[in-house]
């Protein structure tokens, strides 16, 4: 279920603090929920309920508080801080109609700059992060995060949505509270900018730490490098605004899947790749999975191309081909099922309003067995105007990331119309699998924080950046060349050279790295040989100092080795036991996921550090999997391969 009215609370105050305080030790954070509800309501609601999904609360208020504290404990185990984080929280009535609801909101109560140990001067940090970096509570009189959630779900007549208070991810048709709380606490901990997105104006004249990593691929600038008008344009620059932090970039290929696309082969006037959104129902796309002629669905009732009536009058033409259908008047599953019943092998839904490359197709129907995608109104009109001889393929491109862009950056949500509380401060909806910090709740989210923890590493929660440290980000080592990108604050102030060694302590200067913006350095080396270990480092000189990066070691894959997934052993698999055989071409980070047909990652293995070659790993779990079809996905670098596995009782 997609509810898009996700908001975060603006600041109550902005404070700058000076003084000498010790740096925070690396220890798990303690996050305390401060109950600000009144007697008999919200967290104190005495309505008797039965325990559910691992939540032992026996009143509505108790279950709400247990979920909040569970989410707080998850974040507390992941982010280090010596300072207790205080979350001022309440459940109160908020908007809920038959078509949508506000789920909740959260944000920092204050922001701080120029505090002791601040990695960047003149830069705003959310309270909890500022306290962590300073090693002390910068304002002991005020809580750190304010959170408000909607108590109308499940209690208000006319509100069709219901909270699920279990902790096990089995929400069914309800909305699971846990990932929503994790999401909103993520905003409060630092996943948001305090710069005005409508005007581009900094808060009190200073950028936030978040702005330093917002990168627009149209102009090659970060938000802290732009003018106010440039930031205004960037906030609505659809699928051009991205996150440029090194931790996110180094991990995005392990989290995001291959990019779904529509490839039109003919006629020449419309040949090429088209951006698509995929369906939450039916089979997932695979490389070149469906190819056919594109035929416009026609029914006997006006409007005749919406696919809402069956059977279509041109059923014979649709059989064995891909149906093109207009959006509107009925649900996506109705349209796709009607096309499937007519013999279509795939469906393209054309949007009925202008906008960005589209999000997915929502709905559920277990009887749908053909893939479906969604294209923009402009692309749909182009396809409809050139139907004669049109052939197309629905596929995934393993060389590109779903929700990513050049250099493994991850796209930020920047639709062409600014969405208050959502634009800029979320990942883009094109990410697959869905990410926690997208602007809408998705049914395949639960307790996983995915790339959010990498985002937090970039802004200072795990390894605070300084003007001296150089952090490697995106690394790609192939038989044809090596590309490494470093983040170095203030990189533009030094002159940089790149050096290479082959484990013999003899360093050779290679082509100078290219400076992108003010902080990203790109090293490219196309003079490599297959199957060789290489070490790389950057050396910066200027202002009377020399700065040398850590060494990054890579092994270029042998030309004969390719990424390969043999599949599960046995297949069909029984219960909880499953082994998987695969081959890795290199030593860069890799990941193996077992994904349900609903898109939820049910088991996974981090393959970082595995040598090139063939391996067999166990994907056994602590409990049996439900019988059904699952998908194994092996990912390394920008490539991924998938196989189907069947689980039986």
PDB file of N, CA, C and O in Angstrom, residues 428-486:
ATOM      1  N   UNK A 428      14.652   8.152  -4.067  1.00  0.00           N
ATOM      2  CA  UNK A 428      13.690   8.145  -5.163  1.00  0.00           C
ATOM      3  C   UNK A 428      12.892   6.837  -5.161  1.00  0.00           C
ATOM      4  O   UNK A 428      13.375   5.784  -4.734  1.00  0.00           O
ATOM      5  N   UNK A 429      11.670   6.905  -5.657  1.00  0.00           N
ATOM      6  CA  UNK A 429      10.789   5.737  -5.678  1.00  0.00           C
ATOM      7  C   UNK A 429      11.182   4.701  -6.728  1.00  0.00           C
ATOM      8  O   UNK A 429      10.599   3.624  -6.781  1.00  0.00           O
ATOM      9  N   UNK A 430      12.182   4.999  -7.564  1.00  0.00           N
ATOM     10  CA  UNK A 430      12.623   4.031  -8.572  1.00  0.00           C
ATOM     11  C   UNK A 430      13.528   2.955  -7.989  1.00  0.00           C
ATOM     12  O   UNK A 430      13.882   2.008  -8.683  1.00  0.00           O
ATOM     13  N   UNK A 431      13.905   3.087  -6.719  1.00  0.00           N
ATOM     14  CA  UNK A 431      14.787   2.094  -6.096  1.00  0.00           C
ATOM     15  C   UNK A 431      14.095   0.740  -5.995  1.00  0.00           C
ATOM     16  O   UNK A 431      12.924   0.652  -5.638  1.00  0.00           O
ATOM     17  N   UNK A 432      14.825  -0.314  -6.324  1.00  0.00           N
ATOM     18  CA  UNK A 432      14.351  -1.683  -6.150  1.00  0.00           C
ATOM     19  C   UNK A 432      15.501  -2.539  -5.646  1.00  0.00           C
ATOM     20  O   UNK A 432      16.587  -2.486  -6.230  1.00  0.00           O
ATOM     21  N   UNK A 433      15.297  -3.309  -4.567  1.00  0.00           N
ATOM     22  CA  UNK A 433      14.084  -3.360  -3.767  1.00  0.00           C
ATOM     23  C   UNK A 433      13.790  -2.013  -3.116  1.00  0.00           C
ATOM     24  O   UNK A 433      14.644  -1.137  -3.052  1.00  0.00           O
ATOM     25  N   UNK A 434      12.556  -1.857  -2.622  1.00  0.00           N
ATOM     26  CA  UNK A 434      12.177  -0.612  -1.977  1.00  0.00           C
ATOM     27  C   UNK A 434      13.074  -0.335  -0.776  1.00  0.00           C
ATOM     28  O   UNK A 434      13.474  -1.250  -0.055  1.00  0.00           O
ATOM     29  N   UNK A 435      13.371   0.947  -0.562  1.00  0.00           N
ATOM     30  CA  UNK A 435      14.239   1.364   0.533  1.00  0.00           C
ATOM     31  C   UNK A 435      13.423   1.982   1.659  1.00  0.00           C
ATOM     32  O   UNK A 435      12.361   2.567   1.433  1.00  0.00           O
ATOM     33  N   UNK A 436      13.951   1.885   2.870  1.00  0.00           N
ATOM     34  CA  UNK A 436      13.257   2.394   4.054  1.00  0.00           C
ATOM     35  C   UNK A 436      12.905   3.869   3.925  1.00  0.00           C
ATOM     36  O   UNK A 436      11.811   4.298   4.305  1.00  0.00           O
ATOM     37  N   UNK A 437      13.814   4.679   3.381  1.00  0.00           N
ATOM     38  CA  UNK A 437      13.621   6.121   3.363  1.00  0.00           C
ATOM     39  C   UNK A 437      13.046   6.631   2.050  1.00  0.00           C
ATOM     40  O   UNK A 437      13.312   7.754   1.629  1.00  0.00           O
ATOM     41  N   UNK A 438      12.222   5.833   1.376  1.00  0.00           N
ATOM     42  CA  UNK A 438      11.417   6.343   0.271  1.00  0.00           C
ATOM     43  C   UNK A 438      10.231   7.111   0.846  1.00  0.00           C
ATOM     44  O   UNK A 438       9.893   6.965   2.024  1.00  0.00           O
ATOM     45  N   UNK A 439       9.552   7.935   0.029  1.00  0.00           N
ATOM     46  CA  UNK A 439       8.488   8.791   0.568  1.00  0.00           C
ATOM     47  C   UNK A 439       7.162   8.097   0.819  1.00  0.00           C
ATOM     48  O   UNK A 439       6.184   8.750   1.170  1.00  0.00           O
ATOM     49  N   UNK A 440       7.091   6.790   0.643  1.00  0.00           N
ATOM     50  CA  UNK A 440       5.848   6.053   0.888  1.00  0.00           C
ATOM     51  C   UNK A 440       6.172   4.729   1.539  1.00  0.00           C
ATOM     52  O   UNK A 440       7.240   4.157   1.310  1.00  0.00           O
ATOM     53  N   UNK A 441       5.240   4.251   2.354  1.00  0.00           N
ATOM     54  CA  UNK A 441       5.435   2.956   2.987  1.00  0.00           C
ATOM     55  C   UNK A 441       5.167   1.862   1.963  1.00  0.00           C
ATOM     56  O   UNK A 441       4.247   1.946   1.159  1.00  0.00           O
ATOM     57  N   UNK A 442       5.996   0.824   1.971  1.00  0.00           N
ATOM     58  CA  UNK A 442       5.834  -0.304   1.066  1.00  0.00           C
ATOM     59  C   UNK A 442       5.728  -1.587   1.879  1.00  0.00           C
ATOM     60  O   UNK A 442       6.385  -1.743   2.913  1.00  0.00           O
ATOM     61  N   UNK A 443       4.932  -2.517   1.395  1.00  0.00           N
ATOM     62  CA  UNK A 443       4.631  -3.717   2.146  1.00  0.00           C
ATOM     63  C   UNK A 443       5.799  -4.644   2.361  1.00  0.00           C
ATOM     64  O   UNK A 443       5.742  -5.527   3.208  1.00  0.00           O
ATOM     65  N   UNK A 444       6.893  -4.492   1.587  1.00  0.00           N
ATOM     66  CA  UNK A 444       8.025  -5.393   1.764  1.00  0.00           C
ATOM     67  C   UNK A 444       9.103  -4.811   2.674  1.00  0.00           C
ATOM     68  O   UNK A 444      10.233  -5.286   2.696  1.00  0.00           O
ATOM     69  N   UNK A 445       8.760  -3.763   3.433  1.00  0.00           N
ATOM     70  CA  UNK A 445       9.679  -3.201   4.419  1.00  0.00           C
ATOM     71  C   UNK A 445       9.296  -3.709   5.796  1.00  0.00           C
ATOM     72  O   UNK A 445       8.130  -3.922   6.094  1.00  0.00           O
ATOM     73  N   UNK A 446      10.283  -3.872   6.662  1.00  0.00           N
ATOM     74  CA  UNK A 446       9.979  -4.262   8.037  1.00  0.00           C
ATOM     75  C   UNK A 446      11.027  -3.688   8.974  1.00  0.00           C
ATOM     76  O   UNK A 446      10.946  -2.543   9.364  1.00  0.00           O
ATOM     77  N   UNK A 447      12.063  -4.456   9.319  1.00  0.00           N
ATOM     78  CA  UNK A 447      13.027  -3.990  10.314  1.00  0.00           C
ATOM     79  C   UNK A 447      14.402  -3.704   9.739  1.00  0.00           C
ATOM     80  O   UNK A 447      15.340  -3.416  10.471  1.00  0.00           O
ATOM     81  N   UNK A 448      14.553  -3.783   8.413  1.00  0.00           N
ATOM     82  CA  UNK A 448      15.848  -3.557   7.776  1.00  0.00           C
ATOM     83  C   UNK A 448      16.033  -2.081   7.443  1.00  0.00           C
ATOM     84  O   UNK A 448      15.122  -1.445   6.911  1.00  0.00           O
ATOM     85  N   UNK A 449      17.221  -1.541   7.721  1.00  0.00           N
ATOM     86  CA  UNK A 449      17.459  -0.114   7.471  1.00  0.00           C
ATOM     87  C   UNK A 449      18.253   0.117   6.188  1.00  0.00           C
ATOM     88  O   UNK A 449      18.565   1.260   5.849  1.00  0.00           O
ATOM     89  N   UNK A 450      18.597  -0.939   5.459  1.00  0.00           N
ATOM     90  CA  UNK A 450      19.260  -0.912   4.155  1.00  0.00           C
ATOM     91  C   UNK A 450      20.303   0.194   4.036  1.00  0.00           C
ATOM     92  O   UNK A 450      21.191   0.320   4.880  1.00  0.00           O
ATOM     93  N   UNK A 451      20.206   1.055   3.009  1.00  0.00           N
ATOM     94  CA  UNK A 451      21.235   2.066   2.750  1.00  0.00           C
ATOM     95  C   UNK A 451      21.177   3.253   3.706  1.00  0.00           C
ATOM     96  O   UNK A 451      22.049   4.116   3.651  1.00  0.00           O
ATOM     97  N   UNK A 452      20.191   3.311   4.582  1.00  0.00           N
ATOM     98  CA  UNK A 452      20.105   4.427   5.520  1.00  0.00           C
ATOM     99  C   UNK A 452      21.314   4.456   6.434  1.00  0.00           C
ATOM    100  O   UNK A 452      21.826   5.534   6.766  1.00  0.00           O
ATOM    101  N   UNK A 453      21.809   3.298   6.854  1.00  0.00           N
ATOM    102  CA  UNK A 453      22.976   3.296   7.734  1.00  0.00           C
ATOM    103  C   UNK A 453      24.208   3.795   6.996  1.00  0.00           C
ATOM    104  O   UNK A 453      25.077   4.454   7.584  1.00  0.00           O
ATOM    105  N   UNK A 454      24.315   3.521   5.694  1.00  0.00           N
ATOM    106  CA  UNK A 454      25.426   4.062   4.907  1.00  0.00           C
ATOM    107  C   UNK A 454      25.305   5.573   4.764  1.00  0.00           C
ATOM    108  O   UNK A 454      26.308   6.305   4.812  1.00  0.00           O
ATOM    109  N   UNK A 455      24.080   6.041   4.585  1.00  0.00           N
ATOM    110  CA  UNK A 455      23.811   7.479   4.552  1.00  0.00           C
ATOM    111  C   UNK A 455      24.276   8.115   5.858  1.00  0.00           C
ATOM    112  O   UNK A 455      24.925   9.173   5.874  1.00  0.00           O
ATOM    113  N   UNK A 456      23.976   7.469   6.983  1.00  0.00           N
ATOM    114  CA  UNK A 456      24.386   8.000   8.283  1.00  0.00           C
ATOM    115  C   UNK A 456      25.908   7.999   8.424  1.00  0.00           C
ATOM    116  O   UNK A 456      26.483   8.895   9.044  1.00  0.00           O
ATOM    117  N   UNK A 457      26.576   6.983   7.864  1.00  0.00           N
ATOM    118  CA  UNK A 457      28.043   6.982   7.884  1.00  0.00           C
ATOM    119  C   UNK A 457      28.587   8.196   7.140  1.00  0.00           C
ATOM    120  O   UNK A 457      29.550   8.840   7.573  1.00  0.00           O
ATOM    121  N   UNK A 458      27.951   8.535   6.019  1.00  0.00           N
ATOM    122  CA  UNK A 458      28.413   9.685   5.227  1.00  0.00           C
ATOM    123  C   UNK A 458      28.284  11.000   5.980  1.00  0.00           C
ATOM    124  O   UNK A 458      29.159  11.866   5.881  1.00  0.00           O
ATOM    125  N   UNK A 459      27.203  11.183   6.752  1.00  0.00           N
ATOM    126  CA  UNK A 459      27.002  12.482   7.408  1.00  0.00           C
ATOM    127  C   UNK A 459      27.688  12.564   8.764  1.00  0.00           C
ATOM    128  O   UNK A 459      27.705  13.636   9.369  1.00  0.00           O
ATOM    129  N   UNK A 460      28.283  11.456   9.242  1.00  0.00           N
ATOM    130  CA  UNK A 460      29.082  11.557  10.456  1.00  0.00           C
ATOM    131  C   UNK A 460      28.722  10.636  11.591  1.00  0.00           C
ATOM    132  O   UNK A 460      29.396  10.656  12.624  1.00  0.00           O
ATOM    133  N   UNK A 461      27.694   9.809  11.448  1.00  0.00           N
ATOM    134  CA  UNK A 461      27.304   8.947  12.552  1.00  0.00           C
ATOM    135  C   UNK A 461      28.337   7.865  12.832  1.00  0.00           C
ATOM    136  O   UNK A 461      28.545   7.476  13.987  1.00  0.00           O
ATOM    137  N   UNK A 462      28.983   7.349  11.804  1.00  0.00           N
ATOM    138  CA  UNK A 462      29.930   6.260  12.016  1.00  0.00           C
ATOM    139  C   UNK A 462      31.374   6.714  11.887  1.00  0.00           C
ATOM    140  O   UNK A 462      32.192   6.441  12.744  1.00  0.00           O
ATOM    141  N   UNK A 463      31.700   7.393  10.817  1.00  0.00           N
ATOM    142  CA  UNK A 463      33.055   7.889  10.611  1.00  0.00           C
ATOM    143  C   UNK A 463      32.960   9.333  10.147  1.00  0.00           C
ATOM    144  O   UNK A 463      32.756   9.588   8.975  1.00  0.00           O
ATOM    145  N   UNK A 464      33.092  10.263  11.078  1.00  0.00           N
ATOM    146  CA  UNK A 464      32.951  11.670  10.723  1.00  0.00           C
ATOM    147  C   UNK A 464      34.040  12.085   9.755  1.00  0.00           C
ATOM    148  O   UNK A 464      35.226  11.835   9.983  1.00  0.00           O
ATOM    149  N   UNK A 465      33.642  12.705   8.651  1.00  0.00           N
ATOM    150  CA  UNK A 465      34.611  13.185   7.682  1.00  0.00           C
ATOM    151  C   UNK A 465      35.366  14.384   8.242  1.00  0.00           C
ATOM    152  O   UNK A 465      34.846  15.145   9.043  1.00  0.00           O
ATOM    153  N   UNK A 466      36.628  14.525   7.853  1.00  0.00           N
ATOM    154  CA  UNK A 466      37.418  15.713   8.224  1.00  0.00           C
ATOM    155  C   UNK A 466      38.047  16.262   6.952  1.00  0.00           C
ATOM    156  O   UNK A 466      37.975  15.657   5.884  1.00  0.00           O
ATOM    157  N   UNK A 467      38.716  17.403   7.081  1.00  0.00           N
ATOM    158  CA  UNK A 467      39.322  18.032   5.910  1.00  0.00           C
ATOM    159  C   UNK A 467      40.567  17.286   5.451  1.00  0.00           C
ATOM    160  O   UNK A 467      41.109  17.570   4.404  1.00  0.00           O
ATOM    161  N   UNK A 468      41.052  16.300   6.247  1.00  0.00           N
ATOM    162  CA  UNK A 468      42.269  15.578   5.905  1.00  0.00           C
ATOM    163  C   UNK A 468      41.946  14.177   5.380  1.00  0.00           C
ATOM    164  O   UNK A 468      42.545  13.700   4.428  1.00  0.00           O
ATOM    165  N   UNK A 469      40.980  13.497   5.995  1.00  0.00           N
ATOM    166  CA  UNK A 469      40.683  12.118   5.632  1.00  0.00           C
ATOM    167  C   UNK A 469      40.211  12.004   4.184  1.00  0.00           C
ATOM    168  O   UNK A 469      39.495  12.858   3.678  1.00  0.00           O
ATOM    169  N   UNK A 470      40.629  10.929   3.542  1.00  0.00           N
ATOM    170  CA  UNK A 470      40.212  10.618   2.181  1.00  0.00           C
ATOM    171  C   UNK A 470      39.542   9.257   2.226  1.00  0.00           C
ATOM    172  O   UNK A 470      40.166   8.265   2.600  1.00  0.00           O
ATOM    173  N   UNK A 471      38.271   9.185   1.859  1.00  0.00           N
ATOM    174  CA  UNK A 471      37.521   7.938   1.970  1.00  0.00           C
ATOM    175  C   UNK A 471      37.212   7.389   0.584  1.00  0.00           C
ATOM    176  O   UNK A 471      36.619   8.089  -0.241  1.00  0.00           O
ATOM    177  N   UNK A 472      37.594   6.132   0.298  1.00  0.00           N
ATOM    178  CA  UNK A 472      37.215   5.552  -0.997  1.00  0.00           C
ATOM    179  C   UNK A 472      35.738   5.244  -1.020  1.00  0.00           C
ATOM    180  O   UNK A 472      35.148   4.852  -0.016  1.00  0.00           O
ATOM    181  N   UNK A 473      35.127   5.451  -2.186  1.00  0.00           N
ATOM    182  CA  UNK A 473      33.714   5.151  -2.339  1.00  0.00           C
ATOM    183  C   UNK A 473      33.515   4.056  -3.370  1.00  0.00           C
ATOM    184  O   UNK A 473      33.848   2.902  -3.142  1.00  0.00           O
ATOM    185  N   UNK A 474      33.022   4.420  -4.542  1.00  0.00           N
ATOM    186  CA  UNK A 474      32.742   3.454  -5.607  1.00  0.00           C
ATOM    187  C   UNK A 474      34.041   2.833  -6.118  1.00  0.00           C
ATOM    188  O   UNK A 474      35.001   3.529  -6.439  1.00  0.00           O
ATOM    189  N   UNK A 475      34.105   1.509  -6.178  1.00  0.00           N
ATOM    190  CA  UNK A 475      35.279   0.783  -6.665  1.00  0.00           C
ATOM    191  C   UNK A 475      34.809  -0.225  -7.705  1.00  0.00           C
ATOM    192  O   UNK A 475      33.928  -1.039  -7.422  1.00  0.00           O
ATOM    193  N   UNK A 476      35.393  -0.188  -8.893  1.00  0.00           N
ATOM    194  CA  UNK A 476      35.041  -1.145  -9.930  1.00  0.00           C
ATOM    195  C   UNK A 476      36.319  -1.632 -10.600  1.00  0.00           C
ATOM    196  O   UNK A 476      37.049  -0.850 -11.199  1.00  0.00           O
ATOM    197  N   UNK A 477      36.614  -2.910 -10.450  1.00  0.00           N
ATOM    198  CA  UNK A 477      37.811  -3.503 -11.043  1.00  0.00           C
ATOM    199  C   UNK A 477      37.395  -4.545 -12.066  1.00  0.00           C
ATOM    200  O   UNK A 477      36.801  -5.564 -11.714  1.00  0.00           O
ATOM    201  N   UNK A 478      37.682  -4.299 -13.326  1.00  0.00           N
ATOM    202  CA  UNK A 478      37.382  -5.241 -14.393  1.00  0.00           C
ATOM    203  C   UNK A 478      38.642  -5.592 -15.148  1.00  0.00           C
ATOM    204  O   UNK A 478      39.693  -4.968 -14.969  1.00  0.00           O
ATOM    205  N   UNK A 479      38.556  -6.588 -16.012  1.00  0.00           N
ATOM    206  CA  UNK A 479      39.732  -6.999 -16.776  1.00  0.00           C
ATOM    207  C   UNK A 479      40.188  -5.904 -17.726  1.00  0.00           C
ATOM    208  O   UNK A 479      41.342  -5.884 -18.155  1.00  0.00           O
ATOM    209  N   UNK A 480      39.265  -4.969 -18.043  1.00  0.00           N
ATOM    210  CA  UNK A 480      39.608  -3.903 -18.979  1.00  0.00           C
ATOM    211  C   UNK A 480      40.050  -2.615 -18.293  1.00  0.00           C
ATOM    212  O   UNK A 480      40.535  -1.694 -18.943  1.00  0.00           O
ATOM    213  N   UNK A 481      39.901  -2.523 -16.980  1.00  0.00           N
ATOM    214  CA  UNK A 481      40.320  -1.300 -16.305  1.00  0.00           C
ATOM    215  C   UNK A 481      39.811  -1.211 -14.880  1.00  0.00           C
ATOM    216  O   UNK A 481      38.983  -2.020 -14.446  1.00  0.00           O
ATOM    217  N   UNK A 482      40.316  -0.223 -14.144  1.00  0.00           N
ATOM    218  CA  UNK A 482      39.949   0.014 -12.749  1.00  0.00           C
ATOM    219  C   UNK A 482      39.451   1.451 -12.619  1.00  0.00           C
ATOM    220  O   UNK A 482      40.038   2.382 -13.195  1.00  0.00           O
ATOM    221  N   UNK A 483      38.374   1.628 -11.869  1.00  0.00           N
ATOM    222  CA  UNK A 483      37.853   2.958 -11.563  1.00  0.00           C
ATOM    223  C   UNK A 483      37.581   3.022 -10.067  1.00  0.00           C
ATOM    224  O   UNK A 483      36.876   2.170  -9.518  1.00  0.00           O
ATOM    225  N   UNK A 484      38.164   4.016  -9.402  1.00  0.00           N
ATOM    226  CA  UNK A 484      37.961   4.217  -7.969  1.00  0.00           C
ATOM    227  C   UNK A 484      37.623   5.689  -7.753  1.00  0.00           C
ATOM    228  O   UNK A 484      38.258   6.568  -8.340  1.00  0.00           O
ATOM    229  N   UNK A 485      36.635   5.942  -6.913  1.00  0.00           N
ATOM    230  CA  UNK A 485      36.261   7.309  -6.591  1.00  0.00           C
ATOM    231  C   UNK A 485      36.467   7.545  -5.096  1.00  0.00           C
ATOM    232  O   UNK A 485      36.057   6.738  -4.270  1.00  0.00           O
ATOM    233  N   UNK A 486      37.147   8.638  -4.780  1.00  0.00           N
ATOM    234  CA  UNK A 486      37.405   9.021  -3.402  1.00  0.00           C
ATOM    235  C   UNK A 486      36.604  10.261  -3.040  1.00  0.00           C
ATOM    236  O   UNK A 486      36.376  11.133  -3.888  1.00  0.00           O
TER     237      UNK A 486
END
